[in-house]
Amino acid sequence: MDDFGVYAAFGVNGPPQKLLSAEGSSRVRVAVPPSVRQVVLFSSGRWGERICVNAELNDSDRMPITIGKLTPYNKCLSWEQWEEETWIDSVTLNVSLEGGNLSTEPEVIMAVKEYTPKDTAAPPAARELHGKRKREQTAEEEEGNDWTKRREEEENMCPNATTQKTTPVRKVRGQAKGTQKLFASGADTTKLKGAEMQGTVGRTPPQSAVRTKSRQAKAPAHTAPLASPSGRWGQTLCPIDAQTAILIGGQGARMQFCKDPMWKLCTEDMSWVAAETLAEGPTPEARIGHTAIYDPDSRRIFVFGGSKNKKWFNDVHILDTQSWKWTMVEAQGKVPPLAYHSCSMFQGELFVLGGVFPRPNPEPDGCSDSLYIFDPRLSIWYQPIVTGDKPSPRSGHSACVMQERKIYVFGGWDTPVCYNDMYMLDLGLMEFSAVKTTGNPPSPRSWHGSAVLSDTKFLIHGGYNGNNALSDAFIFDIDTNSWTEVSVPELSVPRAGHSIITMETAGHRCFSEEDEDADMNGGRTLLVFGGGDNEGNFYSDLTTVAVEELLGAI
């Protein structure tokens, strides 16, 4: 007997209600009562051949407020109103099942059963009391109306927005009303003001002429499994071996967190495989501005920090790439919630620098200049003693580990300043120093991409300068401390918040033994994924450039 079922509890006192079962429709829509402020969705019974249960909490316009997925390894989801800034009245829960023997019956529309406590002697009085509480809450909201409005408007920023006049454009804090800056500023890196934004999810840029109407994505319907990731920015792409990389997280059009948060990339044939349901254990909550770093010794990916709407994270999630199992670390020591920081791996430890952190209301969120180290062996955070001339507080910067003994930090943002300076951390002496560079340096920017090309050179590409997304590319030589701008047609599309890595790919020959960079770039390719162009487009394209070609352009 198939005892599989999907249930939901609406409110802290509401009893579970069955939404889906082994028989009947595979899709259901439920109107959530205005009094409900918590929703818990869970499965019970044997999953069999079923793959996942997709869940969306939609607003009155049937646009997703938040999304989630049940799998055989992650059988429960919960949402609370305070986490989602657009959760108001007229919320609906859409649930659909994937995999197994799906029914062809149409979508079922359900109503939530009203909960009445058994020991309530006078239901009318209870309803009056509830109404009184609601009025009191309203009075409190009106009392702090100005502050509440500011905080609700200043949420996770998105690197894109349409410039169409019909859609209000989000503004940078302190910006003049006549301008249209679509990225938030550094101390408030994740913040924007204004109303909704529209965006285009694009596979191959540019797609500014192809606008996806928002209503098209609202109607619940069965869709074929994606063959590649949806357009996004703020994700991480983490190589785990010579031919495999793991994509985690990100945010797409209309500031919605991606429904397909985890993918596996195989560079042998440049194919993508959806990987969320492949791993056991509790997967990290949807987020943006996090970091993911791979430790080749333990063969584990470490995911740290990030943010989601009003939530900030300082958690550490570990994916064991051998057992494909997620675990969440209960770490000792103190590290603040951070987003848009940098994270580097050195001798098995995570070096986390800078980033945005939340401050208590009503202070604005700030940027950090601190260095935190996480020791996975002891599961402990600590702050090392660092000397020298350290970087000023910033976020959205890059950090490249060179020759396994130095970290080079470039660029970033702290309101209202955007940087193009360079700092180097000597990992032996734990000493920072400002790097005096020569040549033609990149203009000030943040949310750019960076990648190590050889023992002595790394690349900086794209980013955001406070007004526009950028498309230029520069190579820095640590032997001469010099910048060289390179012209690469494949990197000519403006983008920010994208991922850049280097990996082994088929079809490229190694350099000769005499070449000083042969040990690192032989057969290696630069891969660029995703990002946004500040014109309403979010990319899902995968661009490749031979490292040999990049170094030859110097």
PDB file of C-alpha atoms in Angstrom, residues 92-311:
ATOM      1  CA  THR A  92      -1.542  31.223  -1.700  1.00  0.00           C
ATOM      2  CA  LEU A  93       0.478  28.021  -1.344  1.00  0.00           C
ATOM      3  CA  ASN A  94       1.099  26.106  -4.585  1.00  0.00           C
ATOM      4  CA  VAL A  95       2.372  22.532  -4.275  1.00  0.00           C
ATOM      5  CA  SER A  96       3.246  20.144  -7.113  1.00  0.00           C
ATOM      6  CA  LEU A  97       4.756  16.679  -7.234  1.00  0.00           C
ATOM      7  CA  GLU A  98       7.492  15.502  -9.621  1.00  0.00           C
ATOM      8  CA  GLY A  99       8.393  11.910 -10.453  1.00  0.00           C
ATOM      9  CA  GLY A 100       6.585   8.646  -9.985  1.00  0.00           C
ATOM     10  CA  ASN A 101       3.240   7.848 -11.592  1.00  0.00           C
ATOM     11  CA  LEU A 102       1.787  11.329 -11.830  1.00  0.00           C
ATOM     12  CA  SER A 103      -1.952  11.758 -12.098  1.00  0.00           C
ATOM     13  CA  THR A 104      -3.473  13.627 -15.039  1.00  0.00           C
ATOM     14  CA  GLU A 105      -6.200  15.088 -12.857  1.00  0.00           C
ATOM     15  CA  PRO A 106      -6.428  18.910 -12.877  1.00  0.00           C
ATOM     16  CA  GLU A 107      -5.109  21.103 -10.123  1.00  0.00           C
ATOM     17  CA  VAL A 108      -7.082  21.013  -6.884  1.00  0.00           C
ATOM     18  CA  ILE A 109      -8.034  24.260  -5.148  1.00  0.00           C
ATOM     19  CA  MET A 110      -8.403  23.902  -1.393  1.00  0.00           C
ATOM     20  CA  ALA A 111      -9.367  26.065   1.554  1.00  0.00           C
ATOM     21  CA  VAL A 112      -7.672  25.972   4.932  1.00  0.00           C
ATOM     22  CA  LYS A 113      -9.815  24.471   7.663  1.00  0.00           C
ATOM     23  CA  GLU A 114     -10.398  27.067  10.343  1.00  0.00           C
ATOM     24  CA  TYR A 115      -9.011  26.045  13.719  1.00  0.00           C
ATOM     25  CA  THR A 116     -11.167  26.509  16.830  1.00  0.00           C
ATOM     26  CA  PRO A 117      -9.692  25.451  20.194  1.00  0.00           C
ATOM     27  CA  LYS A 118     -11.834  22.803  21.904  1.00  0.00           C
ATOM     28  CA  ASP A 119     -11.797  24.620  25.249  1.00  0.00           C
ATOM     29  CA  THR A 120     -13.114  27.874  23.858  1.00  0.00           C
ATOM     30  CA  ALA A 121     -16.340  28.590  25.689  1.00  0.00           C
ATOM     31  CA  ALA A 122     -17.300  31.687  23.758  1.00  0.00           C
ATOM     32  CA  PRO A 123     -16.105  31.694  20.164  1.00  0.00           C
ATOM     33  CA  PRO A 124     -17.419  35.237  19.482  1.00  0.00           C
ATOM     34  CA  ALA A 125     -15.336  36.574  22.354  1.00  0.00           C
ATOM     35  CA  ALA A 126     -12.311  34.742  21.040  1.00  0.00           C
ATOM     36  CA  ARG A 127     -12.832  36.332  17.660  1.00  0.00           C
ATOM     37  CA  GLU A 128     -13.164  39.733  19.276  1.00  0.00           C
ATOM     38  CA  LEU A 129      -9.978  39.159  21.212  1.00  0.00           C
ATOM     39  CA  HIS A 130      -8.206  38.176  18.013  1.00  0.00           C
ATOM     40  CA  GLY A 131      -9.502  41.333  16.359  1.00  0.00           C
ATOM     41  CA  LYS A 132      -8.267  43.393  19.279  1.00  0.00           C
ATOM     42  CA  ARG A 133      -4.812  41.910  18.955  1.00  0.00           C
ATOM     43  CA  LYS A 134      -4.837  42.705  15.284  1.00  0.00           C
ATOM     44  CA  ARG A 135      -5.834  46.295  15.963  1.00  0.00           C
ATOM     45  CA  GLU A 136      -3.070  46.608  18.540  1.00  0.00           C
ATOM     46  CA  GLN A 137      -0.570  45.284  16.062  1.00  0.00           C
ATOM     47  CA  THR A 138      -1.799  47.758  13.477  1.00  0.00           C
ATOM     48  CA  ALA A 139      -1.354  50.602  15.934  1.00  0.00           C
ATOM     49  CA  GLU A 140       2.229  49.547  16.558  1.00  0.00           C
ATOM     50  CA  GLU A 141       2.888  49.381  12.846  1.00  0.00           C
ATOM     51  CA  GLU A 142       1.438  52.848  12.347  1.00  0.00           C
ATOM     52  CA  GLU A 143       3.519  54.204  15.220  1.00  0.00           C
ATOM     53  CA  GLY A 144       6.716  53.094  13.506  1.00  0.00           C
ATOM     54  CA  ASN A 145       5.451  53.605   9.979  1.00  0.00           C
ATOM     55  CA  ASP A 146       8.375  55.628   8.667  1.00  0.00           C
ATOM     56  CA  TRP A 147      11.006  53.246   9.960  1.00  0.00           C
ATOM     57  CA  THR A 148       9.074  50.135   8.882  1.00  0.00           C
ATOM     58  CA  LYS A 149       8.697  51.531   5.403  1.00  0.00           C
ATOM     59  CA  ARG A 150      12.407  52.215   5.128  1.00  0.00           C
ATOM     60  CA  ARG A 151      13.391  48.760   6.323  1.00  0.00           C
ATOM     61  CA  GLU A 152      10.934  46.992   4.031  1.00  0.00           C
ATOM     62  CA  GLU A 153      12.245  48.926   1.058  1.00  0.00           C
ATOM     63  CA  GLU A 154      15.891  48.281   1.831  1.00  0.00           C
ATOM     64  CA  GLU A 155      16.191  44.550   1.284  1.00  0.00           C
ATOM     65  CA  ASN A 156      18.401  42.158  -0.644  1.00  0.00           C
ATOM     66  CA  MET A 157      19.609  43.995  -3.625  1.00  0.00           C
ATOM     67  CA  CYS A 158      19.581  42.620  -7.122  1.00  0.00           C
ATOM     68  CA  PRO A 159      22.153  43.540  -9.771  1.00  0.00           C
ATOM     69  CA  ASN A 160      19.561  44.021 -12.491  1.00  0.00           C
ATOM     70  CA  ALA A 161      16.410  45.923 -13.043  1.00  0.00           C
ATOM     71  CA  THR A 162      14.527  47.020 -16.055  1.00  0.00           C
ATOM     72  CA  THR A 163      14.837  50.656 -17.028  1.00  0.00           C
ATOM     73  CA  GLN A 164      11.371  50.632 -18.552  1.00  0.00           C
ATOM     74  CA  LYS A 165       9.382  53.605 -17.361  1.00  0.00           C
ATOM     75  CA  THR A 166       6.454  51.422 -16.346  1.00  0.00           C
ATOM     76  CA  THR A 167       8.498  49.761 -13.629  1.00  0.00           C
ATOM     77  CA  PRO A 168       9.879  51.767 -10.688  1.00  0.00           C
ATOM     78  CA  VAL A 169      13.648  51.512 -10.432  1.00  0.00           C
ATOM     79  CA  ARG A 170      15.401  50.746  -7.181  1.00  0.00           C
ATOM     80  CA  LYS A 171      17.772  53.444  -6.015  1.00  0.00           C
ATOM     81  CA  VAL A 172      20.994  53.472  -4.102  1.00  0.00           C
ATOM     82  CA  ARG A 173      20.771  54.964  -0.627  1.00  0.00           C
ATOM     83  CA  GLY A 174      21.439  58.708  -0.761  1.00  0.00           C
ATOM     84  CA  GLN A 175      21.131  58.812  -4.546  1.00  0.00           C
ATOM     85  CA  ALA A 176      19.509  61.730  -6.292  1.00  0.00           C
ATOM     86  CA  LYS A 177      15.994  61.053  -7.478  1.00  0.00           C
ATOM     87  CA  GLY A 178      16.807  61.648 -11.104  1.00  0.00           C
ATOM     88  CA  THR A 179      19.316  58.821 -11.445  1.00  0.00           C
ATOM     89  CA  GLN A 180      18.793  55.088 -11.792  1.00  0.00           C
ATOM     90  CA  LYS A 181      21.454  53.160  -9.910  1.00  0.00           C
ATOM     91  CA  LEU A 182      20.374  49.584  -9.568  1.00  0.00           C
ATOM     92  CA  PHE A 183      23.038  48.177  -7.256  1.00  0.00           C
ATOM     93  CA  ALA A 184      23.125  48.943  -3.559  1.00  0.00           C
ATOM     94  CA  SER A 185      26.053  50.672  -1.977  1.00  0.00           C
ATOM     95  CA  GLY A 186      28.786  49.052   0.030  1.00  0.00           C
ATOM     96  CA  ALA A 187      27.928  49.493   3.708  1.00  0.00           C
ATOM     97  CA  ASP A 188      24.454  48.554   2.641  1.00  0.00           C
ATOM     98  CA  THR A 189      25.556  46.201  -0.077  1.00  0.00           C
ATOM     99  CA  THR A 190      22.373  44.232  -0.167  1.00  0.00           C
ATOM    100  CA  LYS A 191      20.053  47.196   0.056  1.00  0.00           C
ATOM    101  CA  LEU A 192      17.868  48.894  -2.530  1.00  0.00           C
ATOM    102  CA  LYS A 193      14.918  51.218  -2.416  1.00  0.00           C
ATOM    103  CA  GLY A 194      11.831  51.203  -4.569  1.00  0.00           C
ATOM    104  CA  ALA A 195       9.156  48.875  -5.833  1.00  0.00           C
ATOM    105  CA  GLU A 196       9.259  45.667  -7.825  1.00  0.00           C
ATOM    106  CA  MET A 197      11.739  45.086 -10.597  1.00  0.00           C
ATOM    107  CA  GLN A 198      11.239  43.099 -13.745  1.00  0.00           C
ATOM    108  CA  GLY A 199      14.003  41.020 -15.272  1.00  0.00           C
ATOM    109  CA  THR A 200      14.730  38.659 -18.095  1.00  0.00           C
ATOM    110  CA  VAL A 201      16.238  35.248 -17.587  1.00  0.00           C
ATOM    111  CA  GLY A 202      18.568  34.745 -20.520  1.00  0.00           C
ATOM    112  CA  ARG A 203      20.593  31.801 -21.679  1.00  0.00           C
ATOM    113  CA  THR A 204      22.730  33.674 -24.187  1.00  0.00           C
ATOM    114  CA  PRO A 205      23.306  37.424 -23.774  1.00  0.00           C
ATOM    115  CA  PRO A 206      22.241  39.915 -24.826  1.00  0.00           C
ATOM    116  CA  GLN A 207      18.493  39.516 -24.345  1.00  0.00           C
ATOM    117  CA  SER A 208      17.429  43.069 -23.665  1.00  0.00           C
ATOM    118  CA  ALA A 209      14.924  42.838 -26.520  1.00  0.00           C
ATOM    119  CA  VAL A 210      13.318  39.700 -25.135  1.00  0.00           C
ATOM    120  CA  ARG A 211      11.240  40.598 -22.103  1.00  0.00           C
ATOM    121  CA  THR A 212       9.596  37.746 -20.230  1.00  0.00           C
ATOM    122  CA  LYS A 213       6.155  38.840 -19.125  1.00  0.00           C
ATOM    123  CA  SER A 214       5.781  38.270 -15.440  1.00  0.00           C
ATOM    124  CA  ARG A 215       2.305  36.751 -15.746  1.00  0.00           C
ATOM    125  CA  GLN A 216       3.557  33.895 -17.868  1.00  0.00           C
ATOM    126  CA  ALA A 217       5.437  32.340 -14.981  1.00  0.00           C
ATOM    127  CA  LYS A 218       2.618  32.680 -12.491  1.00  0.00           C
ATOM    128  CA  ALA A 219       0.129  30.075 -13.626  1.00  0.00           C
ATOM    129  CA  PRO A 220       0.855  26.709 -12.038  1.00  0.00           C
ATOM    130  CA  ALA A 221       1.691  24.172 -14.710  1.00  0.00           C
ATOM    131  CA  HIS A 222       3.851  21.145 -15.320  1.00  0.00           C
ATOM    132  CA  THR A 223       7.185  22.068 -16.863  1.00  0.00           C
ATOM    133  CA  ALA A 224       9.837  19.851 -18.344  1.00  0.00           C
ATOM    134  CA  PRO A 225      12.942  19.418 -16.196  1.00  0.00           C
ATOM    135  CA  LEU A 226      15.520  22.105 -16.874  1.00  0.00           C
ATOM    136  CA  ALA A 227      18.529  21.062 -18.942  1.00  0.00           C
ATOM    137  CA  SER A 228      20.663  23.853 -17.497  1.00  0.00           C
ATOM    138  CA  PRO A 229      20.505  26.381 -14.635  1.00  0.00           C
ATOM    139  CA  SER A 230      18.134  29.305 -14.770  1.00  0.00           C
ATOM    140  CA  GLY A 231      19.520  32.835 -15.060  1.00  0.00           C
ATOM    141  CA  ARG A 232      20.927  34.197 -11.826  1.00  0.00           C
ATOM    142  CA  TRP A 233      23.525  36.299 -10.067  1.00  0.00           C
ATOM    143  CA  GLY A 234      25.255  36.032  -6.682  1.00  0.00           C
ATOM    144  CA  GLN A 235      25.709  32.257  -6.957  1.00  0.00           C
ATOM    145  CA  THR A 236      28.885  30.252  -6.387  1.00  0.00           C
ATOM    146  CA  LEU A 237      30.543  27.876  -8.858  1.00  0.00           C
ATOM    147  CA  CYS A 238      33.014  25.591  -7.124  1.00  0.00           C
ATOM    148  CA  PRO A 239      35.360  23.121  -8.915  1.00  0.00           C
ATOM    149  CA  ILE A 240      35.689  19.799  -7.101  1.00  0.00           C
ATOM    150  CA  ASP A 241      37.890  17.888  -9.533  1.00  0.00           C
ATOM    151  CA  ALA A 242      39.468  18.268 -12.965  1.00  0.00           C
ATOM    152  CA  GLN A 243      36.156  17.942 -14.828  1.00  0.00           C
ATOM    153  CA  THR A 244      33.413  18.776 -12.310  1.00  0.00           C
ATOM    154  CA  ALA A 245      32.098  21.954 -10.678  1.00  0.00           C
ATOM    155  CA  ILE A 246      29.130  22.516  -8.353  1.00  0.00           C
ATOM    156  CA  LEU A 247      26.777  25.501  -8.703  1.00  0.00           C
ATOM    157  CA  ILE A 248      25.017  26.637  -5.507  1.00  0.00           C
ATOM    158  CA  GLY A 249      22.390  29.318  -4.868  1.00  0.00           C
ATOM    159  CA  GLY A 250      21.744  32.632  -6.549  1.00  0.00           C
ATOM    160  CA  GLN A 251      18.930  35.024  -7.277  1.00  0.00           C
ATOM    161  CA  GLY A 252      17.084  35.623 -10.547  1.00  0.00           C
ATOM    162  CA  ALA A 253      14.474  37.878 -12.089  1.00  0.00           C
ATOM    163  CA  ARG A 254      12.235  39.956  -9.835  1.00  0.00           C
ATOM    164  CA  MET A 255      14.572  39.249  -6.916  1.00  0.00           C
ATOM    165  CA  GLN A 256      13.305  35.678  -6.661  1.00  0.00           C
ATOM    166  CA  PHE A 257      15.633  33.028  -5.294  1.00  0.00           C
ATOM    167  CA  CYS A 258      16.284  30.294  -7.817  1.00  0.00           C
ATOM    168  CA  LYS A 259      14.054  27.227  -7.743  1.00  0.00           C
ATOM    169  CA  ASP A 260      16.954  25.167  -9.086  1.00  0.00           C
ATOM    170  CA  PRO A 261      19.625  26.064  -6.514  1.00  0.00           C
ATOM    171  CA  MET A 262      22.145  23.281  -7.133  1.00  0.00           C
ATOM    172  CA  TRP A 263      23.709  21.939 -10.338  1.00  0.00           C
ATOM    173  CA  LYS A 264      26.664  19.786 -11.335  1.00  0.00           C
ATOM    174  CA  LEU A 265      28.745  20.875 -14.350  1.00  0.00           C
ATOM    175  CA  CYS A 266      30.763  18.294 -16.313  1.00  0.00           C
ATOM    176  CA  THR A 267      33.395  20.001 -18.461  1.00  0.00           C
ATOM    177  CA  GLU A 268      34.036  16.914 -20.587  1.00  0.00           C
ATOM    178  CA  ASP A 269      30.929  17.730 -22.621  1.00  0.00           C
ATOM    179  CA  MET A 270      29.870  21.002 -20.924  1.00  0.00           C
ATOM    180  CA  SER A 271      26.675  19.390 -19.651  1.00  0.00           C
ATOM    181  CA  TRP A 272      24.626  20.285 -16.560  1.00  0.00           C
ATOM    182  CA  VAL A 273      22.915  17.879 -14.165  1.00  0.00           C
ATOM    183  CA  ALA A 274      20.413  19.071 -11.535  1.00  0.00           C
ATOM    184  CA  ALA A 275      22.022  18.037  -8.248  1.00  0.00           C
ATOM    185  CA  GLU A 276      19.756  19.184  -5.428  1.00  0.00           C
ATOM    186  CA  THR A 277      18.029  15.829  -5.044  1.00  0.00           C
ATOM    187  CA  LEU A 278      21.282  13.877  -5.386  1.00  0.00           C
ATOM    188  CA  ALA A 279      22.619  14.860  -1.964  1.00  0.00           C
ATOM    189  CA  GLU A 280      21.342  13.619   1.389  1.00  0.00           C
ATOM    190  CA  GLY A 281      20.987  15.680   4.541  1.00  0.00           C
ATOM    191  CA  PRO A 282      19.729  19.235   5.182  1.00  0.00           C
ATOM    192  CA  THR A 283      20.565  21.450   2.232  1.00  0.00           C
ATOM    193  CA  PRO A 284      21.481  25.120   2.858  1.00  0.00           C
ATOM    194  CA  GLU A 285      18.580  27.525   2.769  1.00  0.00           C
ATOM    195  CA  ALA A 286      18.258  29.622  -0.400  1.00  0.00           C
ATOM    196  CA  ARG A 287      20.670  32.543  -0.276  1.00  0.00           C
ATOM    197  CA  ILE A 288      22.796  35.043  -2.147  1.00  0.00           C
ATOM    198  CA  GLY A 289      26.193  36.603  -1.446  1.00  0.00           C
ATOM    199  CA  HIS A 290      27.515  33.423   0.184  1.00  0.00           C
ATOM    200  CA  THR A 291      30.832  31.705  -0.528  1.00  0.00           C
ATOM    201  CA  ALA A 292      31.632  28.103  -1.412  1.00  0.00           C
ATOM    202  CA  ILE A 293      35.178  26.743  -1.291  1.00  0.00           C
ATOM    203  CA  TYR A 294      36.488  23.253  -1.950  1.00  0.00           C
ATOM    204  CA  ASP A 295      39.095  21.476   0.166  1.00  0.00           C
ATOM    205  CA  PRO A 296      40.864  18.914  -2.046  1.00  0.00           C
ATOM    206  CA  ASP A 297      42.324  17.073   0.947  1.00  0.00           C
ATOM    207  CA  SER A 298      38.997  16.261   2.602  1.00  0.00           C
ATOM    208  CA  ARG A 299      37.080  16.490  -0.692  1.00  0.00           C
ATOM    209  CA  ARG A 300      34.429  18.675   0.896  1.00  0.00           C
ATOM    210  CA  ILE A 301      32.728  21.934  -0.096  1.00  0.00           C
ATOM    211  CA  PHE A 302      32.307  24.555   2.645  1.00  0.00           C
ATOM    212  CA  VAL A 303      29.394  26.987   2.208  1.00  0.00           C
ATOM    213  CA  PHE A 304      29.412  30.017   4.481  1.00  0.00           C
ATOM    214  CA  GLY A 305      27.218  33.065   5.069  1.00  0.00           C
ATOM    215  CA  GLY A 306      25.039  34.978   2.632  1.00  0.00           C
ATOM    216  CA  SER A 307      21.623  36.538   3.026  1.00  0.00           C
ATOM    217  CA  LYS A 308      17.989  36.009   2.072  1.00  0.00           C
ATOM    218  CA  ASN A 309      15.652  38.971   2.272  1.00  0.00           C
ATOM    219  CA  LYS A 310      15.767  39.968   5.955  1.00  0.00           C
ATOM    220  CA  LYS A 311      17.741  36.923   7.050  1.00  0.00           C
TER     221      LYS A 311
END
